[in-house]
Amino acid sequence: MKKTVVVFSLVIIAVFILLRISKYSYLSGITSIEMTIAVIAIVFFFAGIYLHKKSLHKKQPNTPKTPKVNYQKIKELHLSKREYEVLCEMAKGLSNREIADVLFVSESTIKTHISNIFSKLDAKRRTQAIQISKELQILPF
Amino acid sequence: MKKTVVVFSLVIIAVFILLRISKYSYLSGITSIEMTIAVIAIVFFFAGIYLHKKSLHKKQPNTPKTPKVNYQKIKELHLSKREYEVLCEMAKGLSNREIADVLFVSESTIKTHISNIFSKLDAKRRTQAIQISKELQILPF
DNA sequence: ATTTAGCTCATACTAAAGTACCAAAATTTT
DNA sequence: AAAATTTTGGTACTTTAGTATGAGCTAAAT
């Protein structure tokens, strides 16, 4: 924020200086107007680049990692809403008992869901299912 | 590359048009020179922003994902070389039997390694160990 | 030379995961 | 309303994972 103010101040000062140069050169001759305009154009061109660069340096740390979930893939795999929930909890490292507790269902239900997930993801183990999900960009982390 | 050429062409055309306007306004009055300069400044300012934005959109896909391994953390956790190998294979989704095969040791050895890994990572399950390793940025993927 | 740390492997056991098959509600779609 | 899908849950079983303990071997550090 402070740097932006400084840059804007410098730009404004540059404008005044260039306006003075333009008036001065206007008195000395007509042909120097094009030169003045060119100088102003170049200065503001790089000012635009500089300011945009600065604004990006501030936005990048705000969004360090934004993993996007490929919802299309989830549909293609015919993963139901509940199955996807179970998959996410599984990927967090929870056991069947823990998943059952956070989703308020029995452990048997979780086992059924996970078996279905495995067949749909073509996985044999939960660790493999997690790896496959990662590659398919299905998980939100 | 093609878009950059187009943009530069448009900018050059804009320069000629503005130079003509400046000459025209120069004939009509002295005060309009400041206006002309202001317009040129604004145009080139945004041109700079636009071009910089475009150049960034080309640089971003060059560096899609570069997961860096935090070797310092591995040392801090006192994970041995072999234990780290086992951890990586585990994170790939392999079973104990499969890890034993790729590392040419017995399944008992893998079980021992994994038990040690769990105590060092403070994990109770392999899925949890994978999640913790991910957060600690220990895994190379 | 002795200790230390790391790698190996085994046995015996418990716990958890996973499979197979079934079936009843609940929900959504047609 | 009927059909299809999803969600739920159970039993019985097999397999894999994980724990505990002990022990031999090697290489590096003290």
mmCIF file of C-alpha atoms in Angstrom, chain A residues 14-76:
data_model
loop_
_atom_site.group_PDB
_atom_site.id
_atom_site.type_symbol
_atom_site.label_atom_id
_atom_site.label_comp_id
_atom_site.label_asym_id
_atom_site.label_seq_id
_atom_site.Cartn_x
_atom_site.Cartn_y
_atom_site.Cartn_z
ATOM 1 C CA ALA A 14 6.760 12.871 -13.627
ATOM 2 C CA VAL A 15 3.599 14.193 -15.242
ATOM 3 C CA PHE A 16 4.272 17.732 -14.010
ATOM 4 C CA ILE A 17 7.904 17.577 -15.109
ATOM 5 C CA LEU A 18 6.931 16.292 -18.529
ATOM 6 C CA LEU A 19 4.223 18.891 -18.875
ATOM 7 C CA ARG A 20 6.837 21.551 -18.135
ATOM 8 C CA ILE A 21 9.220 19.980 -20.648
ATOM 9 C CA SER A 22 6.417 19.897 -23.197
ATOM 10 C CA LYS A 23 5.671 23.588 -22.675
ATOM 11 C CA TYR A 24 9.327 24.396 -22.790
ATOM 12 C CA SER A 25 9.892 22.385 -25.950
ATOM 13 C CA TYR A 26 6.723 23.851 -27.384
ATOM 14 C CA LEU A 27 8.365 27.238 -27.211
ATOM 15 C CA SER A 28 11.569 26.005 -28.831
ATOM 16 C CA GLY A 29 9.933 24.160 -31.729
ATOM 17 C CA ILE A 30 6.927 22.215 -33.061
ATOM 18 C CA THR A 31 8.760 18.976 -33.902
ATOM 19 C CA SER A 32 9.682 18.192 -30.251
ATOM 20 C CA ILE A 33 6.040 17.572 -29.315
ATOM 21 C CA GLU A 34 6.233 14.102 -30.782
ATOM 22 C CA MET A 35 9.336 13.402 -28.722
ATOM 23 C CA THR A 36 7.614 14.574 -25.562
ATOM 24 C CA ILE A 37 4.611 12.386 -26.245
ATOM 25 C CA ALA A 38 6.893 9.420 -26.905
ATOM 26 C CA VAL A 39 8.721 9.955 -23.603
ATOM 27 C CA ILE A 40 5.431 10.177 -21.707
ATOM 28 C CA ALA A 41 4.148 7.087 -23.464
ATOM 29 C CA ILE A 42 7.252 5.083 -22.538
ATOM 30 C CA VAL A 43 7.219 6.297 -18.928
ATOM 31 C CA PHE A 44 3.579 5.385 -18.398
ATOM 32 C CA PHE A 45 3.994 2.121 -20.255
ATOM 33 C CA PHE A 46 6.640 0.965 -17.792
ATOM 34 C CA ALA A 47 4.739 2.518 -14.902
ATOM 35 C CA GLY A 48 1.812 0.253 -15.839
ATOM 36 C CA ILE A 49 4.071 -2.792 -15.990
ATOM 37 C CA TYR A 50 5.682 -1.924 -12.661
ATOM 38 C CA LEU A 51 2.415 -1.346 -10.834
ATOM 39 C CA HIS A 52 0.880 -4.520 -12.203
ATOM 40 C CA LYS A 53 3.931 -6.465 -11.109
ATOM 41 C CA LYS A 54 3.658 -5.005 -7.615
ATOM 42 C CA SER A 55 -0.016 -5.834 -7.356
ATOM 43 C CA LEU A 56 0.707 -9.438 -8.321
ATOM 44 C CA HIS A 57 3.407 -9.785 -5.699
ATOM 45 C CA LYS A 58 0.785 -8.947 -3.130
ATOM 46 C CA LYS A 59 -1.821 -11.309 -4.536
ATOM 47 C CA GLN A 60 0.441 -14.345 -4.795
ATOM 48 C CA PRO A 61 0.970 -14.899 -1.049
ATOM 49 C CA ASN A 62 -2.774 -14.552 -0.561
ATOM 50 C CA THR A 63 -3.333 -17.592 -2.782
ATOM 51 C CA PRO A 64 -0.407 -19.897 -2.069
ATOM 52 C CA LYS A 65 -2.128 -23.126 -3.047
ATOM 53 C CA THR A 66 -5.582 -23.461 -4.529
ATOM 54 C CA PRO A 67 -6.191 -27.079 -5.496
ATOM 55 C CA LYS A 68 -9.159 -27.209 -7.782
ATOM 56 C CA VAL A 69 -11.523 -30.162 -7.546
ATOM 57 C CA ASN A 70 -12.347 -31.808 -10.843
ATOM 58 C CA TYR A 71 -16.082 -32.289 -10.332
ATOM 59 C CA GLN A 72 -16.402 -33.594 -13.866
ATOM 60 C CA LYS A 73 -14.211 -36.575 -12.973
ATOM 61 C CA ILE A 74 -16.330 -37.293 -9.905
ATOM 62 C CA LYS A 75 -19.407 -37.511 -12.092
ATOM 63 C CA GLU A 76 -17.627 -39.649 -14.666
#
